[in-house]
Coordinates of C-alpha atoms in Angstrom, one line a residue:
X13 CA 33.5 138.1 55.2
X14 CA 34.1 134.7 53.5
X15 CA 36.8 134.4 50.8
X16 CA 35.8 132.5 47.7
X17 CA 38.7 132.9 45.3
X18 CA 41.6 135.2 44.6
X19 CA 39.7 137.8 42.6
X20 CA 36.3 137.7 44.4
X21 CA 34.7 138.3 47.7
X22 CA 31.4 137.0 48.9
X23 CA 29.8 139.6 51.2
X24 CA 27.5 138.6 54.0
X25 CA 24.3 140.7 54.7
X26 CA 26.0 142.0 57.9
X27 CA 29.1 143.0 55.9
X28 CA 27.1 144.8 53.3
X29 CA 25.4 147.0 56.0
X30 CA 27.1 150.4 56.1
X31 CA 26.6 150.6 59.9
X32 CA 28.0 147.1 60.5
X33 CA 30.4 145.7 57.9
X34 CA 30.4 142.3 59.4
X35 CA 33.6 142.6 61.3
X36 CA 31.9 144.6 64.0
X37 CA 30.3 141.5 65.6
X38 CA 33.7 139.9 65.9
X39 CA 35.6 143.0 66.8
X40 CA 33.1 144.1 69.5
X41 CA 33.4 140.7 71.1
X42 CA 37.1 141.1 71.6
X43 CA 37.2 144.9 72.0
X44 CA 38.2 146.2 68.5
X45 CA 41.1 148.5 69.4
X46 CA 42.5 146.1 72.0
X47 CA 42.4 143.2 69.6
X48 CA 44.8 144.7 67.1
X49 CA 47.0 146.3 69.8
X50 CA 47.4 142.9 71.4
X51 CA 48.4 141.3 68.1
X52 CA 51.2 143.8 67.5
X53 CA 49.0 146.0 65.4
X54 CA 48.3 143.3 62.7
X55 CA 45.6 144.5 60.4
X56 CA 43.6 147.7 60.2
X57 CA 39.8 147.2 60.5
X58 CA 39.1 150.9 60.0
X59 CA 40.9 150.8 56.6
X60 CA 38.9 147.8 55.6
X61 CA 35.7 149.5 56.6
X62 CA 36.7 152.7 54.6
X63 CA 37.6 150.7 51.4
X64 CA 34.3 148.8 51.6
X65 CA 32.2 151.9 52.1
X66 CA 33.8 153.5 49.0
X67 CA 33.1 150.3 47.0
X68 CA 29.6 150.0 48.3
X69 CA 28.8 153.7 47.4
X70 CA 30.1 153.1 43.9
X71 CA 28.2 149.9 43.4
X72 CA 24.9 151.4 44.7
X73 CA 25.0 154.4 42.4
X74 CA 22.2 154.6 39.9
X75 CA 24.6 155.7 37.2
X76 CA 27.2 153.6 35.5
X77 CA 30.5 153.8 37.5
X78 CA 32.8 156.3 35.9
X79 CA 35.8 154.0 35.9
X80 CA 37.1 151.1 33.8
X81 CA 36.6 147.5 34.7
X82 CA 40.3 147.2 35.6
X83 CA 40.0 150.2 38.0
X84 CA 37.0 148.6 39.7
X85 CA 38.8 145.3 39.9
X86 CA 41.8 147.0 41.5
X87 CA 39.5 148.5 44.2
X88 CA 38.2 145.0 45.0
X89 CA 41.8 143.7 45.1
X90 CA 42.8 146.5 47.4
X91 CA 39.9 145.7 49.7
X92 CA 40.8 142.0 49.6
X93 CA 44.5 142.6 50.3
X94 CA 43.7 144.6 53.4
X95 CA 41.0 142.2 54.6
X96 CA 43.6 139.3 54.5
X97 CA 45.7 141.2 57.0
X98 CA 43.0 141.0 59.7
X99 CA 44.2 138.6 62.4
X100 CA 42.5 135.6 63.9
X101 CA 40.6 136.0 67.1
X102 CA 42.5 135.2 70.3
X103 CA 41.5 132.3 72.4
X104 CA 40.2 133.3 75.9
X105 CA 43.0 131.3 77.5
X106 CA 45.7 133.3 75.7
X107 CA 47.3 135.8 78.1
X108 CA 47.3 139.4 76.8
X109 CA 50.6 141.2 76.0
X110 CA 54.2 140.4 75.1
X111 CA 56.3 137.2 75.4
X112 CA 57.0 137.8 79.1
X113 CA 53.4 137.2 79.9
X114 CA 53.4 133.6 78.8
X115 CA 51.8 131.3 81.4
X116 CA 53.6 128.1 82.5
X117 CA 51.0 125.3 82.2
X118 CA 53.2 122.4 83.3
X119 CA 56.8 121.2 83.7
X120 CA 58.5 117.8 83.9
X121 CA 61.8 116.1 84.7
X122 CA 64.5 117.6 86.8
X123 CA 66.2 120.8 86.0
X124 CA 70.0 120.3 85.9
X125 CA 72.2 122.9 87.5
X126 CA 75.9 123.3 87.5
X127 CA 78.8 124.1 85.1
X128 CA 77.6 122.4 81.9
X129 CA 79.1 122.8 78.5
X130 CA 77.1 124.1 75.6
X131 CA 76.3 121.6 72.9
X132 CA 78.8 123.2 70.5
X133 CA 81.7 122.8 73.1
X134 CA 80.6 119.4 74.1
X135 CA 81.0 118.0 70.6
X136 CA 84.3 119.7 69.8
X137 CA 86.4 116.5 70.3
X138 CA 84.2 114.8 67.7
X139 CA 85.5 117.1 65.0
X140 CA 82.0 117.0 63.4
X141 CA 80.8 120.6 63.6
X142 CA 81.9 123.2 61.1
X143 CA 80.7 126.8 60.3
X144 CA 81.1 127.4 56.5
X145 CA 80.4 131.1 56.7
X146 CA 82.7 131.9 53.8
X147 CA 80.3 130.2 51.4
X148 CA 77.0 130.1 53.3
X149 CA 77.1 133.3 55.3
X150 CA 76.4 133.9 59.0
X151 CA 74.6 131.4 61.1
X152 CA 75.4 128.5 58.8
X153 CA 76.7 125.2 59.9
X154 CA 77.7 121.7 58.6
X155 CA 77.6 118.3 60.3
X156 CA 80.2 115.7 59.4
X157 CA 80.4 112.1 60.6
X158 CA 79.1 111.6 64.1
X159 CA 76.9 114.7 64.3
X160 CA 75.4 114.0 60.9
X161 CA 74.5 110.5 62.0
X162 CA 73.1 111.8 65.4
X163 CA 70.9 114.3 63.6
X164 CA 69.6 111.7 61.2
X165 CA 68.8 109.2 64.0
X166 CA 67.0 111.8 66.1
X167 CA 64.9 113.0 63.2
X168 CA 64.0 109.4 62.0
X169 CA 63.2 108.5 65.6
X170 CA 60.7 111.4 66.0
X171 CA 59.3 110.9 62.5
X172 CA 58.7 107.2 63.0
X173 CA 57.2 107.8 66.4
X174 CA 54.6 110.1 64.8
X175 CA 53.9 107.7 61.9
X176 CA 53.2 104.9 64.3
X177 CA 50.3 107.0 65.7
X178 CA 48.6 107.0 62.3
X179 CA 49.9 110.3 60.8
X180 CA 50.2 110.1 57.0
X181 CA 53.8 110.7 55.9
X182 CA 54.4 113.2 53.0
X183 CA 57.3 114.9 51.3
X184 CA 56.8 118.5 50.3
X185 CA 58.8 120.9 48.1
X186 CA 61.1 123.6 49.6
X187 CA 59.9 126.1 47.0
X188 CA 56.4 127.5 47.6
X189 CA 54.4 130.2 45.9
X190 CA 54.1 133.3 48.1
X191 CA 50.3 133.1 47.5
X192 CA 50.4 130.0 49.6
X193 CA 52.6 131.4 52.3
X194 CA 50.4 134.5 52.6
X195 CA 47.3 132.3 52.9
X196 CA 49.1 130.6 55.8
X197 CA 49.5 134.0 57.5
X198 CA 53.0 135.1 56.5
X199 CA 52.8 138.8 55.9
X200 CA 55.5 141.5 55.5
X201 CA 54.8 144.0 58.2
X202 CA 58.3 145.5 58.7
X203 CA 61.4 146.2 56.6
X204 CA 63.0 143.0 57.9
X205 CA 62.6 140.0 55.6
X206 CA 60.5 137.2 57.1
X207 CA 61.0 134.7 54.3
X208 CA 63.6 134.1 51.6
X209 CA 62.6 135.1 48.0
X210 CA 64.1 133.9 44.8
X211 CA 65.9 136.7 42.9
X212 CA 64.5 135.6 39.5
X213 CA 61.2 134.4 40.8
X214 CA 59.9 137.1 43.2
X215 CA 56.6 135.3 43.7
X216 CA 58.3 132.1 45.0
X217 CA 59.8 131.7 48.5
X218 CA 61.9 129.2 50.3
X219 CA 59.6 127.4 52.7
X220 CA 60.0 128.3 56.4
X221 CA 58.2 125.1 57.5
X222 CA 56.6 122.0 55.9
X223 CA 53.3 123.6 56.9
X224 CA 53.5 125.6 53.7
X225 CA 54.0 122.7 51.3
X226 CA 51.3 120.6 53.1
X227 CA 48.9 123.6 52.8
X228 CA 49.6 123.8 49.1
X229 CA 48.5 120.1 48.7
X230 CA 45.2 120.8 50.6
X231 CA 44.5 124.1 48.8
X232 CA 41.1 124.5 47.0
X233 CA 39.8 121.2 48.2
X234 CA 36.5 120.4 50.0
X235 CA 36.7 117.6 52.5
X236 CA 34.3 114.9 53.7
X237 CA 33.6 115.6 57.4
X238 CA 33.4 111.9 58.2
X239 CA 37.0 111.4 57.1
X240 CA 38.4 114.1 59.4
X241 CA 40.6 114.7 61.2
X242 CA 43.3 114.3 58.5
X243 CA 46.7 114.0 60.3
X244 CA 49.9 114.5 58.3
X245 CA 53.6 114.4 59.2
X246 CA 56.5 115.7 57.1
X247 CA 60.3 116.1 57.5
X248 CA 61.7 119.0 55.6
X249 CA 64.4 121.7 55.5
X250 CA 63.2 125.0 56.9
X251 CA 64.6 128.4 55.9
X252 CA 64.4 131.4 58.2
X253 CA 66.0 134.9 57.7
X254 CA 65.2 135.8 61.3
X255 CA 68.1 136.8 63.5
X256 CA 68.7 137.5 67.2
X257 CA 70.8 139.9 69.1
X258 CA 70.9 137.8 72.2
X259 CA 74.4 136.7 73.3
X260 CA 73.2 133.2 74.1
X261 CA 71.2 132.7 70.8
X262 CA 74.3 131.9 68.7
X263 CA 76.0 129.0 66.9
X264 CA 73.5 126.2 66.6
X265 CA 70.7 127.8 68.6
X266 CA 69.4 130.3 66.1
X267 CA 70.2 129.4 62.4
X268 CA 68.9 130.3 59.0
X269 CA 68.2 126.7 57.9
X270 CA 67.5 123.5 59.7
X271 CA 65.6 120.2 59.4
X272 CA 62.3 119.8 61.3
X273 CA 59.5 117.2 61.8
X274 CA 56.1 118.9 61.2
X275 CA 52.7 117.6 62.4
X276 CA 49.7 119.0 60.6
X277 CA 46.0 118.4 61.2
X278 CA 43.0 119.4 59.1
X279 CA 39.9 118.9 61.1
X280 CA 36.4 120.2 61.9
X281 CA 35.9 123.2 64.2
X282 CA 34.5 120.9 66.9
X283 CA 37.6 118.7 66.8
X284 CA 40.2 121.5 66.8
X285 CA 40.8 122.0 70.6
X286 CA 41.1 118.2 71.1
X287 CA 43.5 117.9 68.2
X288 CA 45.7 120.8 69.6
X289 CA 45.9 119.0 72.9
X290 CA 46.8 115.7 71.1
X291 CA 49.6 117.4 69.2
X292 CA 51.0 118.9 72.5
X293 CA 50.8 115.5 74.2
X294 CA 52.8 113.9 71.4
X295 CA 55.4 116.6 71.7
X296 CA 55.5 116.3 75.4
X297 CA 55.9 112.5 75.2
X298 CA 58.8 112.8 72.7
X299 CA 60.8 115.2 74.9
X300 CA 60.1 113.0 78.0
X301 CA 61.6 110.1 76.1
X302 CA 64.8 112.1 75.8
X303 CA 64.8 112.8 79.5
X304 CA 64.7 116.6 78.9
X305 CA 63.5 119.0 81.6
X306 CA 60.8 121.1 79.8
X307 CA 58.1 123.5 80.5
X308 CA 54.8 124.0 78.6
X309 CA 53.7 127.6 78.0
X310 CA 50.4 129.2 77.0
X311 CA 51.7 131.9 74.7
X312 CA 50.4 135.5 74.9
X313 CA 48.6 137.4 72.2
X314 CA 51.6 139.3 70.9
X315 CA 53.3 135.9 70.1
X316 CA 50.4 134.5 68.1
X317 CA 51.1 136.1 64.8
X318 CA 48.1 136.7 62.5
X319 CA 46.8 133.1 62.0
X320 CA 46.9 131.5 65.4
X321 CA 44.0 131.7 67.9
X322 CA 46.0 129.9 70.5
X323 CA 49.6 128.7 70.7
X324 CA 51.3 126.4 73.1
X325 CA 55.1 126.2 73.2
X326 CA 57.4 123.8 74.9
X327 CA 60.8 125.0 76.1
X328 CA 63.7 122.8 77.2
X329 CA 66.2 123.8 79.8
X330 CA 69.6 124.2 78.2
X331 CA 72.1 124.0 81.1
X332 CA 75.1 125.0 79.0
X333 CA 73.4 128.3 78.1
X334 CA 71.4 128.6 81.4
X335 CA 68.2 129.4 79.5
X336 CA 64.9 127.8 78.5
X337 CA 64.8 127.5 74.7
X338 CA 61.8 126.7 72.5
X339 CA 61.9 123.2 71.1
X340 CA 58.4 122.9 69.8
X341 CA 55.2 124.9 69.1
X342 CA 51.6 123.9 68.4
X343 CA 48.9 126.3 67.2
X344 CA 45.2 126.2 66.6
X345 CA 44.6 128.4 63.6
X346 CA 40.8 127.7 63.6
X347 CA 39.5 128.5 60.1
X348 CA 42.0 131.3 59.4
X349 CA 44.1 129.3 57.0
X350 CA 41.3 127.1 55.6
X351 CA 39.4 130.1 54.4
X352 CA 42.4 131.6 52.7
X353 CA 43.4 128.3 51.2
X354 CA 39.8 127.5 50.0
X355 CA 39.6 124.3 52.0
X356 CA 36.0 123.3 52.9
X357 CA 33.6 120.3 53.3
X358 CA 32.9 117.8 51.8
X359 CA 35.4 116.0 49.5
X360 CA 36.8 112.5 49.1
X361 CA 40.3 112.2 50.6
X362 CA 41.2 109.4 48.2
X363 CA 42.9 111.8 45.8
X364 CA 45.2 113.2 48.6

């Protein structure tokens, strides 16, 4: 199945075969039932098959379909909507199962033990940290003076460190069409909100990461293979409605908005594994420069979400909380997002 535009589907010969609707080759490779179970039940291949068979039977009938053009279009839209929910294939290196099955790939610097203060308690004498919950709600915070300067310096240090490596700096909007966030793999699978929506603009969301805004810039473009990989870096505000019931994931650890430096690479399939490794090495070098004890994890299938084929997280030891906490994540989404964004080869990058 290859997606062409919002209202159309180009169907391969395999997909058009009623015995094999195209997904079978992929699904058999990764054991159909296990694939979706491992990805927390994302997508329903049987439902896609059923909708396609109904459409195929209707289109192959010798008589004129007894439905309006709008009804036929709605059937295509329903098929397309379900097909978009099918997750990416998992990388062979990805452990199967939940978060606890993550595999430690490496660790560096010394783990500090002892009676350490949390970051929030450490900076209390600075009088720089405030929690304006009366106006901004739970898990909100404000930096004043020293902490505001510290955050700015750290962000600029990381941003400049990446720019020096040749990444193109961009500034992206915080408001993004949901059509773009869905193309990036954000899908509502439970009653819990996974992104903030605007009350008067239900088709617009607050961006959860600069990845969304960058993807919008690259949407519906065809790239020149010789000019790839395209490496981009952005610094933006990120908005997340997610919450945690953990006693240690409080205060500054799990918040609804924060500023993040995002690295983003558009590349060929042959370059993708090397580019993922390059991103991880940049992240690792950055944390080493801060003298942080970290561990690098190969994340299991249930932590990949729909778009990622492989995800590598880095967690730092937080001595005040006595836990490892995620400080960066890098994913190889293969062509999952590119297909949904309509990004292909070739195209001149001069206009970007």
